[in-house]
């Protein structure tokens, strides 16, 4: 969804930014990234006509959405790296909670929109006491 020339230059949006999508769209970003703060996400959000949700995983960082979420804390512990190194790379959220929350919401999205299982997709309807670290961005 970034820009076609430079990711930080809103003068060159990608086609999804200018056209949006008419299909379901789930944005799930690190703490602080959402359609209000990331210009390319905002453009896609504004131009999309299908169902869409924007979720933020509190305490997460960019690499929280990768295998590094579980690996970095282990490597840091074994190597004696400071906690600040872990937080900078994968955030302060517990890796087990982070992975479980991401799995729950992404699965709910696919269950609802690909499998037609709306009961599983109810997780996408609003905040959940089970997952307080997931914030719905309006």
mmCIF file with all atom_site columns, C-alpha atoms in Angstrom:
data_model
loop_
_atom_site.group_PDB
_atom_site.id
_atom_site.type_symbol
_atom_site.label_atom_id
_atom_site.label_alt_id
_atom_site.label_comp_id
_atom_site.label_asym_id
_atom_site.label_entity_id
_atom_site.label_seq_id
_atom_site.pdbx_PDB_ins_code
_atom_site.Cartn_x
_atom_site.Cartn_y
_atom_site.Cartn_z
_atom_site.occupancy
_atom_site.B_iso_or_equiv
_atom_site.pdbx_formal_charge
_atom_site.auth_seq_id
_atom_site.auth_comp_id
_atom_site.auth_asym_id
_atom_site.auth_atom_id
_atom_site.pdbx_PDB_model_num
ATOM 1   C CA . UNK A 1 1   ? 0.000   0.000   0.000  1.00 0.00 ? 1   UNK A CA 1
ATOM 2   C CA . UNK A 1 2   ? 3.032   2.236   0.117  1.00 0.00 ? 2   UNK A CA 1
ATOM 3   C CA . UNK A 1 3   ? 4.022   4.773   -2.425 1.00 0.00 ? 3   UNK A CA 1
ATOM 4   C CA . UNK A 1 4   ? 5.354   3.833   -5.811 1.00 0.00 ? 4   UNK A CA 1
ATOM 5   C CA . UNK A 1 5   ? 8.486   5.995   -5.595 1.00 0.00 ? 5   UNK A CA 1
ATOM 6   C CA . UNK A 1 6   ? 9.334   6.720   -1.955 1.00 0.00 ? 6   UNK A CA 1
ATOM 7   C CA . UNK A 1 7   ? 7.303   5.318   0.916  1.00 0.00 ? 7   UNK A CA 1
ATOM 8   C CA . UNK A 1 8   ? 7.427   8.643   2.744  1.00 0.00 ? 8   UNK A CA 1
ATOM 9   C CA . UNK A 1 9   ? 6.374   10.795  -0.225 1.00 0.00 ? 9   UNK A CA 1
ATOM 10  C CA . UNK A 1 10  ? 2.589   11.020  -0.554 1.00 0.00 ? 10  UNK A CA 1
ATOM 11  C CA . UNK A 1 11  ? 2.968   12.591  -4.007 1.00 0.00 ? 11  UNK A CA 1
ATOM 12  C CA . UNK A 1 12  ? 3.288   9.131   -5.587 1.00 0.00 ? 12  UNK A CA 1
ATOM 13  C CA . UNK A 1 13  ? 0.609   6.873   -4.097 1.00 0.00 ? 13  UNK A CA 1
ATOM 14  C CA . UNK A 1 14  ? 0.255   3.293   -5.216 1.00 0.00 ? 14  UNK A CA 1
ATOM 15  C CA . UNK A 1 15  ? -2.901  2.280   -7.112 1.00 0.00 ? 15  UNK A CA 1
ATOM 16  C CA . UNK A 1 16  ? -4.479  0.848   -3.952 1.00 0.00 ? 16  UNK A CA 1
ATOM 17  C CA . UNK A 1 17  ? -4.024  4.262   -2.358 1.00 0.00 ? 17  UNK A CA 1
ATOM 18  C CA . UNK A 1 18  ? -5.694  6.153   -5.191 1.00 0.00 ? 18  UNK A CA 1
ATOM 19  C CA . UNK A 1 19  ? -8.342  3.560   -6.052 1.00 0.00 ? 19  UNK A CA 1
ATOM 20  C CA . UNK A 1 20  ? -8.866  1.710   -2.796 1.00 0.00 ? 20  UNK A CA 1
ATOM 21  C CA . UNK A 1 21  ? -10.405 -1.741  -2.802 1.00 0.00 ? 21  UNK A CA 1
ATOM 22  C CA . UNK A 1 22  ? -13.974 -2.943  -3.016 1.00 0.00 ? 22  UNK A CA 1
ATOM 23  C CA . UNK A 1 23  ? -13.204 -6.094  -1.034 1.00 0.00 ? 23  UNK A CA 1
ATOM 24  C CA . UNK A 1 24  ? -12.681 -6.624  2.692  1.00 0.00 ? 24  UNK A CA 1
ATOM 25  C CA . UNK A 1 25  ? -9.559  -4.938  4.039  1.00 0.00 ? 25  UNK A CA 1
ATOM 26  C CA . UNK A 1 26  ? -7.924  -5.590  7.401  1.00 0.00 ? 26  UNK A CA 1
ATOM 27  C CA . UNK A 1 27  ? -5.143  -3.300  8.560  1.00 0.00 ? 27  UNK A CA 1
ATOM 28  C CA . UNK A 1 28  ? -3.298  -4.544  11.629 1.00 0.00 ? 28  UNK A CA 1
ATOM 29  C CA . UNK A 1 29  ? -0.377  -2.397  12.575 1.00 0.00 ? 29  UNK A CA 1
ATOM 30  C CA . UNK A 1 30  ? 2.221   -1.911  15.212 1.00 0.00 ? 30  UNK A CA 1
ATOM 31  C CA . UNK A 1 31  ? 1.561   0.448   18.072 1.00 0.00 ? 31  UNK A CA 1
ATOM 32  C CA . UNK A 1 32  ? 1.146   3.905   16.545 1.00 0.00 ? 32  UNK A CA 1
ATOM 33  C CA . UNK A 1 33  ? 0.597   2.831   12.934 1.00 0.00 ? 33  UNK A CA 1
ATOM 34  C CA . UNK A 1 34  ? -2.946  3.243   11.676 1.00 0.00 ? 34  UNK A CA 1
ATOM 35  C CA . UNK A 1 35  ? -4.904  4.933   8.912  1.00 0.00 ? 35  UNK A CA 1
ATOM 36  C CA . UNK A 1 36  ? -4.593  8.285   10.719 1.00 0.00 ? 36  UNK A CA 1
ATOM 37  C CA . UNK A 1 37  ? -0.802  8.171   11.094 1.00 0.00 ? 37  UNK A CA 1
ATOM 38  C CA . UNK A 1 38  ? 0.434   6.315   7.974  1.00 0.00 ? 38  UNK A CA 1
ATOM 39  C CA . UNK A 1 39  ? -0.445  8.289   4.845  1.00 0.00 ? 39  UNK A CA 1
ATOM 40  C CA . UNK A 1 40  ? -0.581  5.292   2.489  1.00 0.00 ? 40  UNK A CA 1
ATOM 41  C CA . UNK A 1 41  ? -2.922  3.444   4.875  1.00 0.00 ? 41  UNK A CA 1
ATOM 42  C CA . UNK A 1 42  ? -5.071  6.555   5.128  1.00 0.00 ? 42  UNK A CA 1
ATOM 43  C CA . UNK A 1 43  ? -5.363  6.843   1.358  1.00 0.00 ? 43  UNK A CA 1
ATOM 44  C CA . UNK A 1 44  ? -6.329  3.179   0.997  1.00 0.00 ? 44  UNK A CA 1
ATOM 45  C CA . UNK A 1 45  ? -8.809  3.547   3.875  1.00 0.00 ? 45  UNK A CA 1
ATOM 46  C CA . UNK A 1 46  ? -10.388 6.682   2.413  1.00 0.00 ? 46  UNK A CA 1
ATOM 47  C CA . UNK A 1 47  ? -10.800 5.223   -1.078 1.00 0.00 ? 47  UNK A CA 1
ATOM 48  C CA . UNK A 1 48  ? -11.934 1.715   -0.136 1.00 0.00 ? 48  UNK A CA 1
ATOM 49  C CA . UNK A 1 49  ? -15.604 0.926   -0.403 1.00 0.00 ? 49  UNK A CA 1
ATOM 50  C CA . UNK A 1 50  ? -15.620 -2.606  0.976  1.00 0.00 ? 50  UNK A CA 1
ATOM 51  C CA . UNK A 1 51  ? -15.776 -3.604  4.632  1.00 0.00 ? 51  UNK A CA 1
ATOM 52  C CA . UNK A 1 52  ? -12.640 -2.474  6.449  1.00 0.00 ? 52  UNK A CA 1
ATOM 53  C CA . UNK A 1 53  ? -11.122 -2.511  9.925  1.00 0.00 ? 53  UNK A CA 1
ATOM 54  C CA . UNK A 1 54  ? -7.984  -0.968  11.359 1.00 0.00 ? 54  UNK A CA 1
ATOM 55  C CA . UNK A 1 55  ? -6.460  -2.634  14.408 1.00 0.00 ? 55  UNK A CA 1
ATOM 56  C CA . UNK A 1 56  ? -3.414  -1.697  16.452 1.00 0.00 ? 56  UNK A CA 1
ATOM 57  C CA . UNK A 1 57  ? -1.493  -4.164  18.580 1.00 0.00 ? 57  UNK A CA 1
ATOM 58  C CA . UNK A 1 58  ? -0.549  -2.207  21.695 1.00 0.00 ? 58  UNK A CA 1
ATOM 59  C CA . UNK A 1 59  ? 3.084   -2.576  22.716 1.00 0.00 ? 59  UNK A CA 1
ATOM 60  C CA . UNK A 1 60  ? 4.177   -3.976  19.358 1.00 0.00 ? 60  UNK A CA 1
ATOM 61  C CA . UNK A 1 61  ? 6.885   -2.805  16.953 1.00 0.00 ? 61  UNK A CA 1
ATOM 62  C CA . UNK A 1 62  ? 7.430   -3.327  13.226 1.00 0.00 ? 62  UNK A CA 1
ATOM 63  C CA . UNK A 1 63  ? 8.977   -6.799  13.514 1.00 0.00 ? 63  UNK A CA 1
ATOM 64  C CA . UNK A 1 64  ? 6.196   -8.014  15.803 1.00 0.00 ? 64  UNK A CA 1
ATOM 65  C CA . UNK A 1 65  ? 4.488   -9.331  12.682 1.00 0.00 ? 65  UNK A CA 1
ATOM 66  C CA . UNK A 1 66  ? 7.391   -11.630 11.856 1.00 0.00 ? 66  UNK A CA 1
ATOM 67  C CA . UNK A 1 67  ? 9.129   -14.678 13.274 1.00 0.00 ? 67  UNK A CA 1
ATOM 68  C CA . UNK A 1 68  ? 11.446  -12.265 15.054 1.00 0.00 ? 68  UNK A CA 1
ATOM 69  C CA . UNK A 1 69  ? 8.686   -11.640 17.600 1.00 0.00 ? 69  UNK A CA 1
ATOM 70  C CA . UNK A 1 70  ? 9.631   -14.897 19.314 1.00 0.00 ? 70  UNK A CA 1
ATOM 71  C CA . UNK A 1 71  ? 13.284  -15.095 18.282 1.00 0.00 ? 71  UNK A CA 1
ATOM 72  C CA . UNK A 1 72  ? 14.622  -11.686 19.302 1.00 0.00 ? 72  UNK A CA 1
ATOM 73  C CA . UNK A 1 73  ? 13.817  -12.025 23.034 1.00 0.00 ? 73  UNK A CA 1
ATOM 74  C CA . UNK A 1 74  ? 15.498  -15.455 23.108 1.00 0.00 ? 74  UNK A CA 1
ATOM 75  C CA . UNK A 1 75  ? 18.579  -14.229 21.248 1.00 0.00 ? 75  UNK A CA 1
ATOM 76  C CA . UNK A 1 76  ? 18.807  -11.147 23.459 1.00 0.00 ? 76  UNK A CA 1
ATOM 77  C CA . UNK A 1 77  ? 18.561  -13.239 26.621 1.00 0.00 ? 77  UNK A CA 1
ATOM 78  C CA . UNK A 1 78  ? 21.265  -15.659 25.454 1.00 0.00 ? 78  UNK A CA 1
ATOM 79  C CA . UNK A 1 79  ? 23.524  -12.879 24.183 1.00 0.00 ? 79  UNK A CA 1
ATOM 80  C CA . UNK A 1 80  ? 23.079  -10.528 27.110 1.00 0.00 ? 80  UNK A CA 1
ATOM 81  C CA . UNK A 1 81  ? 21.548  -7.780  24.977 1.00 0.00 ? 81  UNK A CA 1
ATOM 82  C CA . UNK A 1 82  ? 19.599  -5.078  26.834 1.00 0.00 ? 82  UNK A CA 1
ATOM 83  C CA . UNK A 1 83  ? 15.814  -4.986  27.053 1.00 0.00 ? 83  UNK A CA 1
ATOM 84  C CA . UNK A 1 84  ? 15.902  -1.794  24.970 1.00 0.00 ? 84  UNK A CA 1
ATOM 85  C CA . UNK A 1 85  ? 17.178  -3.845  22.022 1.00 0.00 ? 85  UNK A CA 1
ATOM 86  C CA . UNK A 1 86  ? 14.158  -6.152  22.252 1.00 0.00 ? 86  UNK A CA 1
ATOM 87  C CA . UNK A 1 87  ? 11.676  -3.285  22.622 1.00 0.00 ? 87  UNK A CA 1
ATOM 88  C CA . UNK A 1 88  ? 13.166  -1.405  19.661 1.00 0.00 ? 88  UNK A CA 1
ATOM 89  C CA . UNK A 1 89  ? 12.882  -4.442  17.395 1.00 0.00 ? 89  UNK A CA 1
ATOM 90  C CA . UNK A 1 90  ? 9.754   -6.304  18.478 1.00 0.00 ? 90  UNK A CA 1
ATOM 91  C CA . UNK A 1 91  ? 8.107   -4.080  21.063 1.00 0.00 ? 91  UNK A CA 1
ATOM 92  C CA . UNK A 1 92  ? 7.272   -4.615  24.693 1.00 0.00 ? 92  UNK A CA 1
ATOM 93  C CA . UNK A 1 93  ? 4.338   -6.972  24.165 1.00 0.00 ? 93  UNK A CA 1
ATOM 94  C CA . UNK A 1 94  ? 4.761   -10.557 25.345 1.00 0.00 ? 94  UNK A CA 1
ATOM 95  C CA . UNK A 1 95  ? 5.598   -12.649 22.253 1.00 0.00 ? 95  UNK A CA 1
ATOM 96  C CA . UNK A 1 96  ? 3.108   -15.375 23.175 1.00 0.00 ? 96  UNK A CA 1
ATOM 97  C CA . UNK A 1 97  ? 0.274   -12.824 23.479 1.00 0.00 ? 97  UNK A CA 1
ATOM 98  C CA . UNK A 1 98  ? 1.363   -11.025 20.319 1.00 0.00 ? 98  UNK A CA 1
ATOM 99  C CA . UNK A 1 99  ? 1.407   -14.120 18.146 1.00 0.00 ? 99  UNK A CA 1
ATOM 100 C CA . UNK A 1 100 ? -1.860  -15.407 19.642 1.00 0.00 ? 100 UNK A CA 1
ATOM 101 C CA . UNK A 1 101 ? -3.644  -12.069 19.093 1.00 0.00 ? 101 UNK A CA 1
ATOM 102 C CA . UNK A 1 102 ? -2.436  -11.802 15.509 1.00 0.00 ? 102 UNK A CA 1
ATOM 103 C CA . UNK A 1 103 ? -3.485  -15.378 14.823 1.00 0.00 ? 103 UNK A CA 1
ATOM 104 C CA . UNK A 1 104 ? -6.922  -14.794 16.347 1.00 0.00 ? 104 UNK A CA 1
ATOM 105 C CA . UNK A 1 105 ? -7.710  -11.647 14.358 1.00 0.00 ? 105 UNK A CA 1
ATOM 106 C CA . UNK A 1 106 ? -6.242  -12.720 11.034 1.00 0.00 ? 106 UNK A CA 1
ATOM 107 C CA . UNK A 1 107 ? -8.020  -16.087 11.355 1.00 0.00 ? 107 UNK A CA 1
ATOM 108 C CA . UNK A 1 108 ? -11.286 -14.310 12.191 1.00 0.00 ? 108 UNK A CA 1
ATOM 109 C CA . UNK A 1 109 ? -10.855 -12.145 9.082  1.00 0.00 ? 109 UNK A CA 1
ATOM 110 C CA . UNK A 1 110 ? -10.328 -15.138 6.800  1.00 0.00 ? 110 UNK A CA 1
ATOM 111 C CA . UNK A 1 111 ? -13.037 -17.156 8.537  1.00 0.00 ? 111 UNK A CA 1
ATOM 112 C CA . UNK A 1 112 ? -15.547 -14.361 7.923  1.00 0.00 ? 112 UNK A CA 1
ATOM 113 C CA . UNK A 1 113 ? -14.608 -13.370 4.395  1.00 0.00 ? 113 UNK A CA 1
ATOM 114 C CA . UNK A 1 114 ? -13.295 -16.581 2.831  1.00 0.00 ? 114 UNK A CA 1
ATOM 115 C CA . UNK A 1 115 ? -15.069 -19.320 4.739  1.00 0.00 ? 115 UNK A CA 1
ATOM 116 C CA . UNK A 1 116 ? -18.328 -17.509 5.460  1.00 0.00 ? 116 UNK A CA 1
ATOM 117 C CA . UNK A 1 117 ? -18.109 -18.337 9.176  1.00 0.00 ? 117 UNK A CA 1
ATOM 118 C CA . UNK A 1 118 ? -19.489 -15.165 10.643 1.00 0.00 ? 118 UNK A CA 1
ATOM 119 C CA . UNK A 1 119 ? -19.540 -16.480 14.228 1.00 0.00 ? 119 UNK A CA 1
ATOM 120 C CA . UNK A 1 120 ? -15.730 -16.625 14.193 1.00 0.00 ? 120 UNK A CA 1
ATOM 121 C CA . UNK A 1 121 ? -15.615 -13.205 12.561 1.00 0.00 ? 121 UNK A CA 1
ATOM 122 C CA . UNK A 1 122 ? -17.494 -11.546 15.433 1.00 0.00 ? 122 UNK A CA 1
ATOM 123 C CA . UNK A 1 123 ? -14.116 -10.876 16.974 1.00 0.00 ? 123 UNK A CA 1
ATOM 124 C CA . UNK A 1 124 ? -13.837 -8.176  14.303 1.00 0.00 ? 124 UNK A CA 1
ATOM 125 C CA . UNK A 1 125 ? -16.986 -6.381  15.464 1.00 0.00 ? 125 UNK A CA 1
ATOM 126 C CA . UNK A 1 126 ? -15.443 -4.562  18.416 1.00 0.00 ? 126 UNK A CA 1
ATOM 127 C CA . UNK A 1 127 ? -13.019 -4.689  21.330 1.00 0.00 ? 127 UNK A CA 1
ATOM 128 C CA . UNK A 1 128 ? -12.645 -7.996  23.127 1.00 0.00 ? 128 UNK A CA 1
ATOM 129 C CA . UNK A 1 129 ? -11.928 -8.604  26.800 1.00 0.00 ? 129 UNK A CA 1
ATOM 130 C CA . UNK A 1 130 ? -9.920  -11.624 25.688 1.00 0.00 ? 130 UNK A CA 1
ATOM 131 C CA . UNK A 1 131 ? -7.568  -9.429  23.645 1.00 0.00 ? 131 UNK A CA 1
ATOM 132 C CA . UNK A 1 132 ? -7.218  -6.060  25.451 1.00 0.00 ? 132 UNK A CA 1
ATOM 133 C CA . UNK A 1 133 ? -3.950  -5.386  23.610 1.00 0.00 ? 133 UNK A CA 1
ATOM 134 C CA . UNK A 1 134 ? -5.842  -5.105  20.311 1.00 0.00 ? 134 UNK A CA 1
ATOM 135 C CA . UNK A 1 135 ? -7.239  -1.607  19.777 1.00 0.00 ? 135 UNK A CA 1
ATOM 136 C CA . UNK A 1 136 ? -9.878  -0.782  17.165 1.00 0.00 ? 136 UNK A CA 1
ATOM 137 C CA . UNK A 1 137 ? -8.995  2.445   15.352 1.00 0.00 ? 137 UNK A CA 1
ATOM 138 C CA . UNK A 1 138 ? -12.001 4.489   14.250 1.00 0.00 ? 138 UNK A CA 1
#
